[in-house]
Amino acid sequence: MAKYVKPLSDTEIKRAKPKDKDYKLYDGNGLFLVVRKSGKKVFKARYKFNGKESEKTLGEYPILSLSAAREKNIEIKKLIFDGIDPNEKKKKDIKNTFDDIADAYFSFKAADLSENYLKKQKSRYEYFVRKEIGCKIADDIKKKDIIECINNIPNAKTRSTKNTDLRETKRIILILIETIFKYGNANDLVNNNEYLKLDKSALIPKKKTIHFKSITDIEELRKIYKLINEYQGDISTKYALLFLIHTALRSINVRFLTWDHIDFKNRVIEFSAKDMKTRSEFRIPITDFVYDILKDVEGYNGGYKYVFSSVLSKNKMLSENTLGYALKRMEIFDTTPHGFRSSFSTICYEKQREHGFISEIIESQLAHSIGDNTKMAYMRSDFLNERRELCEWWDKLLTQ
């Protein structure tokens, strides 16, 4: 006798909160709701066809209502009764638009990409791709459609077009389109390789590599450090710049730093793979100088999510340009926030005999990949203890 399952209600679904792991709420008759740890709620249907158990994703709640999900579940039962596999029918009978494939791709990548990067990718798609080729049947998209999409980027309405490098934007969007096509082809959602016919060099001219400005003279860097230490502007911006110089972190990691990353007890800051450009877990030591900076910030900002919050809202992180603008207000034009990483690298290498640490330790603090894949496979250590000593030497060098 089949076990009775109490049907779900809209109230129950609305009240369902995310947990540490994805979990399911059952409606009966094979229909269930997956509540993801991200907070997303997705209806799925479980069914058997020719003795093989399968699942079919129906849609995301509340875009797909409970009643609509039940109707879709009934349609699946009818297909099975007629001897048709519901998943195979979709592949054969439904012509996916490029929007359909993009939505499937973004859902698939949600677990792998950082929340911010996924949001940025979706925003790029919305501004530059959706209105151009999103509603087109993906199988019917031609090379000329992709070229028109890329060439129309200068005319796209965005939140800000100021100081935009259109070549870089075009390159990023073209890679995004290619990636969505590759995902669609791999999952039988589309059969189209038109993107392979593109002449990328003709479509997007190469740009010269721009190296960020940096200060490689320690005396000049100390002068800048002193100016930042005496900065009279926003206090979060000041501490973020000091923290950046002491740790040599990428500015994006400084901006996105939350109190959850920080382990004061063990004097370490831990980043997950999703947080990092290299897509690898990363730790940095908390030296005495960095500890004092963080404790000062905790005194006025410890109750909020981000360590260095925006001047406009305590619940938001520093904006992308805040640190650079602060340097300009201090009339510091010879470097950029990213340039402090180059300063750390160059000076550490120049003074290698003084501190005595090998290049792998310097590169590890910069969160760089070390050597080829074979070397990395055998190198299990992240040199945390050695990097702690290196950073303590760096702190003293800056503040002499």
Coordinates of C-alpha atoms in Angstrom, one line a residue:
M1 CA 0.0 0.0 0.0
A2 CA 1.4 3.4 -1.0
K3 CA 2.3 5.7 1.8
Y4 CA 0.0 8.7 2.2
V5 CA 1.8 12.1 1.6
K6 CA 0.1 15.2 2.9
P7 CA -0.1 17.7 0.0
L8 CA 1.9 20.9 0.2
S9 CA 0.3 24.3 0.6
D10 CA 1.5 27.7 -0.6
T11 CA 1.9 28.8 3.0
E12 CA 4.1 25.9 3.8
I13 CA 6.3 26.6 0.7
K14 CA 6.6 30.3 1.4
R15 CA 7.7 29.5 5.0
A16 CA 10.3 27.0 3.9
K17 CA 13.7 28.4 4.9
P18 CA 17.1 27.4 3.4
K19 CA 19.3 25.1 5.4
D20 CA 23.0 24.0 5.3
K21 CA 22.0 21.5 2.6
D22 CA 19.4 21.2 0.0
Y23 CA 16.2 19.4 1.2
K24 CA 12.9 18.2 -0.3
L25 CA 9.2 18.8 0.5
Y26 CA 6.9 16.2 -0.9
D27 CA 3.5 16.9 -2.5
G28 CA 2.6 13.4 -3.4
N29 CA 2.2 11.6 -6.7
G30 CA 5.9 12.0 -7.5
L31 CA 5.8 15.8 -7.2
F32 CA 8.2 17.5 -4.8
L33 CA 9.9 20.8 -4.1
V34 CA 13.7 21.2 -3.6
V35 CA 14.6 24.0 -1.3
R36 CA 18.2 24.8 -2.1
K37 CA 20.7 26.2 0.4
S38 CA 20.8 29.4 -1.7
G39 CA 17.1 29.9 -1.0
K40 CA 15.9 29.0 -4.5
K41 CA 12.8 26.7 -4.6
V42 CA 12.4 24.3 -7.6
F43 CA 9.6 21.9 -8.4
K44 CA 10.6 18.5 -9.7
A45 CA 8.7 15.3 -10.6
R46 CA 9.9 11.8 -10.1
Y47 CA 8.6 9.1 -12.4
K48 CA 9.3 5.6 -13.7
F49 CA 9.6 4.8 -17.4
N50 CA 10.3 1.3 -18.7
G51 CA 11.4 0.4 -15.1
K52 CA 13.9 3.2 -14.9
E53 CA 13.4 6.0 -12.3
S54 CA 14.0 9.5 -13.5
E55 CA 13.5 13.1 -12.4
K56 CA 12.3 16.1 -14.4
T57 CA 12.7 19.7 -13.4
L58 CA 9.4 21.6 -13.8
G59 CA 10.3 25.2 -12.8
E60 CA 11.2 27.6 -10.1
Y61 CA 8.7 28.7 -7.4
P62 CA 6.9 31.2 -7.3
I63 CA 7.3 31.7 -11.1
L64 CA 5.7 28.3 -11.4
S65 CA 2.9 28.1 -8.9
L66 CA 2.0 25.0 -6.9
S67 CA -1.2 24.4 -9.0
A68 CA 0.7 24.8 -12.2
A69 CA 3.4 22.4 -11.0
R70 CA 0.6 19.8 -10.2
E71 CA -0.8 20.3 -13.8
K72 CA 2.7 19.7 -15.3
N73 CA 3.0 16.5 -13.1
I74 CA -0.3 15.2 -14.5
E75 CA 0.9 15.9 -18.0
I76 CA 4.0 13.7 -17.3
K77 CA 1.7 10.9 -16.1
K78 CA -0.3 11.1 -19.4
L79 CA 2.9 11.0 -21.5
I80 CA 4.0 7.9 -19.6
F81 CA 0.6 6.3 -20.1
D82 CA 1.0 6.9 -23.9
G83 CA 4.5 5.3 -23.8
I84 CA 6.5 8.5 -24.1
D85 CA 9.5 9.4 -21.9
P86 CA 8.8 13.0 -20.8
N87 CA 12.5 14.0 -20.9
E88 CA 13.0 12.6 -24.4
K89 CA 9.9 14.3 -25.6
K90 CA 11.3 17.7 -24.5
K91 CA 14.5 17.0 -26.4
K92 CA 12.8 16.0 -29.6
D93 CA 9.7 18.2 -29.7
I94 CA 10.6 21.4 -28.0
K95 CA 12.7 24.0 -29.8
N96 CA 14.6 25.9 -27.1
T97 CA 15.2 29.6 -27.4
F98 CA 18.6 30.9 -26.5
D99 CA 17.0 32.3 -23.4
D100 CA 15.9 28.8 -22.4
I101 CA 19.4 27.5 -22.7
A102 CA 20.9 30.5 -20.9
D103 CA 18.5 30.0 -18.0
A104 CA 19.4 26.4 -17.8
Y105 CA 23.1 27.2 -17.9
F106 CA 22.9 29.8 -15.1
S107 CA 20.9 27.4 -12.9
F108 CA 23.5 24.7 -13.6
K109 CA 26.5 27.0 -12.7
A110 CA 24.8 28.5 -9.6
A111 CA 26.6 25.9 -7.3
D112 CA 30.0 26.6 -8.8
L113 CA 30.2 30.4 -9.3
S114 CA 30.3 33.0 -6.5
E115 CA 27.0 34.8 -6.0
N116 CA 28.5 38.1 -7.1
Y117 CA 30.1 36.7 -10.3
L118 CA 26.8 34.8 -11.2
K119 CA 24.9 38.0 -10.7
K120 CA 27.3 39.9 -12.9
Q121 CA 27.1 37.3 -15.7
K122 CA 23.3 37.4 -15.6
S123 CA 23.4 41.2 -15.8
R124 CA 25.7 41.0 -18.8
Y125 CA 23.3 38.6 -20.5
E126 CA 20.3 40.8 -19.7
Y127 CA 21.9 44.0 -21.1
F128 CA 23.8 42.7 -24.1
V129 CA 22.3 39.4 -25.3
R130 CA 18.7 38.9 -24.4
K131 CA 17.1 41.5 -26.6
E132 CA 19.4 40.5 -29.5
I133 CA 19.2 36.8 -29.7
G134 CA 17.5 35.6 -26.5
C135 CA 14.0 35.0 -28.1
K136 CA 15.5 33.3 -31.2
I137 CA 15.2 29.5 -31.6
A138 CA 18.8 28.4 -30.6
D139 CA 19.0 25.9 -33.5
D140 CA 18.3 28.7 -36.0
I141 CA 20.8 31.3 -34.8
K142 CA 23.4 32.1 -37.5
K143 CA 26.9 33.5 -37.4
K144 CA 25.6 36.9 -38.6
D145 CA 23.1 37.0 -35.6
I146 CA 26.0 36.6 -33.2
I147 CA 28.1 39.2 -35.1
E148 CA 25.2 41.7 -34.9
C149 CA 24.8 41.0 -31.2
I150 CA 28.4 41.8 -30.6
N151 CA 28.5 44.9 -32.9
N152 CA 25.4 46.3 -31.1
I153 CA 27.1 46.4 -27.7
P154 CA 28.0 50.1 -28.1
N155 CA 24.3 50.9 -28.4
A156 CA 23.2 48.8 -25.5
K157 CA 21.7 50.7 -22.5
T158 CA 23.5 50.0 -19.3
R159 CA 23.6 51.5 -15.9
S160 CA 27.0 53.1 -16.7
T161 CA 28.9 53.4 -20.0
K162 CA 31.5 55.8 -18.5
N163 CA 35.1 54.7 -19.1
T164 CA 34.0 51.4 -20.6
D165 CA 36.4 49.4 -22.7
L166 CA 34.1 48.2 -25.4
R167 CA 36.6 45.7 -26.7
E168 CA 36.8 44.0 -23.4
T169 CA 33.1 44.0 -23.0
K170 CA 32.7 42.5 -26.4
R171 CA 35.2 39.8 -25.6
I172 CA 33.5 38.9 -22.4
I173 CA 30.0 38.7 -24.0
L174 CA 31.3 36.6 -26.9
I175 CA 32.8 34.1 -24.4
L176 CA 29.5 34.0 -22.5
I177 CA 27.6 33.3 -25.7
E178 CA 30.0 30.5 -26.7
T179 CA 29.8 29.0 -23.2
I180 CA 26.0 28.9 -23.3
F181 CA 26.1 27.3 -26.7
K182 CA 28.7 24.7 -25.5
Y183 CA 26.5 23.9 -22.5
G184 CA 23.4 23.6 -24.7
N185 CA 25.2 21.3 -27.2
A186 CA 26.6 19.1 -24.4
N187 CA 23.1 18.6 -22.9
D188 CA 21.2 18.1 -26.1
L189 CA 19.3 21.4 -25.8
V190 CA 20.6 22.7 -29.1
N191 CA 22.5 21.4 -32.1
N192 CA 24.3 24.5 -33.4
N193 CA 28.0 25.2 -33.8
E194 CA 27.7 28.6 -35.6
Y195 CA 29.8 30.2 -33.0
L196 CA 32.8 28.2 -34.1
K197 CA 32.7 29.9 -37.5
L198 CA 33.5 33.4 -36.1
D199 CA 36.7 35.2 -36.9
K200 CA 37.3 36.6 -33.4
S201 CA 40.3 38.7 -34.4
A202 CA 38.3 40.5 -37.0
L203 CA 35.3 40.9 -34.8
I204 CA 37.2 42.1 -31.7
P205 CA 40.5 43.9 -32.3
K206 CA 43.2 43.0 -29.8
K207 CA 44.0 45.6 -27.2
K208 CA 47.3 46.3 -25.6
T209 CA 48.0 44.8 -22.3
I210 CA 47.7 47.4 -19.5
H211 CA 49.9 47.0 -16.5
F212 CA 48.5 48.6 -13.3
K213 CA 50.6 51.4 -11.9
S214 CA 52.6 50.4 -8.9
I215 CA 55.2 51.8 -6.5
T216 CA 58.3 49.6 -6.4
D217 CA 60.4 51.9 -4.2
I218 CA 59.9 51.2 -0.5
E219 CA 60.5 54.8 0.6
E220 CA 57.8 56.0 -1.9
L221 CA 55.4 53.3 -0.7
R222 CA 56.0 54.4 3.0
K223 CA 55.0 57.9 2.0
I224 CA 51.8 56.6 0.5
Y225 CA 51.2 54.4 3.5
K226 CA 51.5 57.5 5.8
L227 CA 49.1 59.5 3.6
I228 CA 46.5 56.7 3.8
N229 CA 47.0 56.4 7.6
E230 CA 46.2 60.1 7.9
Y231 CA 43.3 60.0 5.5
Q232 CA 40.3 62.0 6.9
G233 CA 37.7 60.5 4.6
D234 CA 35.4 57.5 5.2
I235 CA 37.0 55.3 7.9
S236 CA 36.0 52.0 6.2
T237 CA 37.8 53.1 3.0
K238 CA 40.9 54.1 5.0
Y239 CA 41.1 50.7 6.8
A240 CA 40.4 48.8 3.6
L241 CA 43.4 50.4 1.9
L242 CA 45.6 49.7 4.9
F243 CA 44.4 46.1 5.1
L244 CA 45.0 45.7 1.3
I245 CA 48.6 47.0 1.6
H246 CA 49.4 44.7 4.5
T247 CA 47.9 41.6 3.0
A248 CA 48.5 42.0 -0.8
L249 CA 45.0 40.7 -1.4
R250 CA 43.1 41.4 -4.6
S251 CA 40.8 44.4 -4.0
I252 CA 37.7 42.4 -4.9
N253 CA 38.5 40.0 -2.0
V254 CA 38.9 43.0 0.3
R255 CA 35.6 44.5 -0.8
F256 CA 33.8 41.2 -0.4
L257 CA 35.4 40.3 3.0
T258 CA 32.8 39.3 5.6
W259 CA 33.2 38.5 9.3
D260 CA 32.5 34.9 8.5
H261 CA 35.8 34.7 6.7
I262 CA 37.8 35.7 9.8
D263 CA 39.0 33.3 12.5
F264 CA 40.5 35.6 15.2
K265 CA 41.2 32.6 17.5
N266 CA 43.6 31.0 15.0
R267 CA 44.7 34.3 13.5
V268 CA 43.7 33.3 9.9
I269 CA 41.4 34.5 7.2
E270 CA 39.8 31.7 5.1
F271 CA 38.3 32.1 1.6
S272 CA 36.3 29.4 -0.2
A273 CA 37.2 28.3 -3.7
K274 CA 34.1 30.3 -5.0
D275 CA 35.6 33.5 -3.5
M276 CA 38.9 33.3 -5.3
K277 CA 39.9 34.1 -8.9
T278 CA 41.9 30.9 -9.0
R279 CA 38.9 28.8 -7.9
S280 CA 41.0 27.3 -5.1
E281 CA 40.6 27.6 -1.3
F282 CA 42.9 30.3 0.1
R283 CA 44.1 31.3 3.6
I284 CA 46.0 34.3 4.7
P285 CA 47.7 34.9 8.1
I286 CA 46.5 37.6 10.5
T287 CA 49.6 39.4 11.7
D288 CA 49.5 41.7 14.7
F289 CA 49.1 44.8 12.4
V290 CA 46.2 43.2 10.5
Y291 CA 44.7 42.0 13.8
D292 CA 44.6 45.5 15.1
I293 CA 43.1 46.8 11.9
L294 CA 40.3 44.2 12.0
K295 CA 39.6 44.8 15.7
D296 CA 39.4 48.5 15.1
V297 CA 36.9 47.9 12.3
E298 CA 35.0 45.4 14.4
G299 CA 34.4 48.1 17.1
Y300 CA 32.2 50.2 14.8
N301 CA 31.2 47.7 12.1
G302 CA 31.1 44.3 13.7
G303 CA 27.3 44.0 13.6
Y304 CA 27.1 44.1 9.8
K305 CA 27.9 41.5 7.2
Y306 CA 30.8 43.1 5.4
V307 CA 34.0 44.1 7.2
F308 CA 34.5 47.2 5.1
S309 CA 31.0 48.5 4.4
S310 CA 29.9 51.2 2.0
V311 CA 29.7 54.8 3.1
L312 CA 26.1 54.8 1.7
S313 CA 24.9 51.8 3.5
K314 CA 26.3 49.6 6.3
N315 CA 24.6 46.6 4.7
K316 CA 26.5 47.0 1.4
M317 CA 30.1 46.4 0.5
L318 CA 32.4 49.1 -0.8
S319 CA 31.8 49.9 -4.5
E320 CA 34.2 48.8 -7.2
N321 CA 35.7 52.3 -7.6
T322 CA 35.8 53.5 -4.0
L323 CA 39.4 52.6 -3.2
G324 CA 40.7 54.1 -6.4
Y325 CA 38.8 57.3 -5.9
A326 CA 40.1 57.6 -2.4
L327 CA 43.7 57.4 -3.7
K328 CA 43.0 60.2 -6.1
R329 CA 41.4 62.4 -3.4
M330 CA 44.7 62.0 -1.5
E331 CA 46.5 63.0 -4.8
I332 CA 48.1 59.6 -5.1
F333 CA 48.3 59.1 -8.8
D334 CA 51.3 56.8 -9.1
T335 CA 49.5 53.6 -8.1
T336 CA 46.2 51.9 -8.0
P337 CA 44.6 49.5 -5.4
H338 CA 45.7 46.6 -7.5
G339 CA 49.2 48.1 -7.8
F340 CA 49.8 47.4 -4.2
R341 CA 50.1 43.7 -5.0
S342 CA 52.8 44.5 -7.6
S343 CA 54.5 46.6 -4.9
F344 CA 54.5 43.7 -2.5
S345 CA 55.7 41.3 -5.2
T346 CA 58.5 43.5 -6.5
I347 CA 59.9 44.6 -3.2
C348 CA 59.7 41.1 -1.7
Y349 CA 61.7 39.7 -4.6
E350 CA 64.2 42.6 -4.5
K351 CA 64.8 42.0 -0.7
Q352 CA 64.7 38.2 -0.9
R353 CA 68.2 38.0 0.7
E354 CA 66.9 40.1 3.6
H355 CA 63.8 38.1 4.5
G356 CA 65.1 34.8 3.2
F357 CA 61.9 33.3 1.8
I358 CA 61.7 31.4 -1.4
S359 CA 59.6 32.5 -4.4
E360 CA 56.8 29.9 -3.8
I361 CA 56.0 31.6 -0.5
I362 CA 55.8 35.1 -2.1
E363 CA 53.6 33.7 -4.9
S364 CA 51.4 31.9 -2.4
Q365 CA 50.7 35.1 -0.5
L366 CA 49.6 36.6 -3.8
A367 CA 47.2 33.6 -4.4
H368 CA 49.1 32.8 -7.6
S369 CA 49.3 29.3 -9.0
I370 CA 52.8 27.9 -8.5
G371 CA 54.5 26.1 -11.4
D372 CA 52.8 23.6 -13.7
N373 CA 50.0 21.1 -12.8
T374 CA 52.5 18.4 -11.9
K375 CA 54.4 20.6 -9.4
M376 CA 51.1 21.8 -7.9
A377 CA 49.9 18.2 -7.5
Y378 CA 52.9 17.4 -5.3
M379 CA 52.9 20.7 -3.4
R380 CA 50.3 20.2 -0.7
S381 CA 51.4 23.1 1.6
D382 CA 50.1 26.6 1.4
F383 CA 53.1 27.8 3.5
L384 CA 50.8 29.5 6.0
N385 CA 53.4 29.6 8.8
E386 CA 56.1 30.9 6.5
R387 CA 53.8 33.5 5.0
R388 CA 53.0 34.7 8.5
E389 CA 56.7 35.4 9.0
L390 CA 57.0 37.0 5.6
C391 CA 54.0 39.3 6.3
E392 CA 55.3 40.2 9.7
W393 CA 58.6 41.3 8.0
W394 CA 56.5 43.2 5.4
D395 CA 54.5 45.0 8.2
K396 CA 57.8 46.2 9.8
L397 CA 59.2 47.3 6.5
L398 CA 56.1 49.4 5.8
T399 CA 56.0 51.0 9.2
Q400 CA 59.7 51.8 9.8

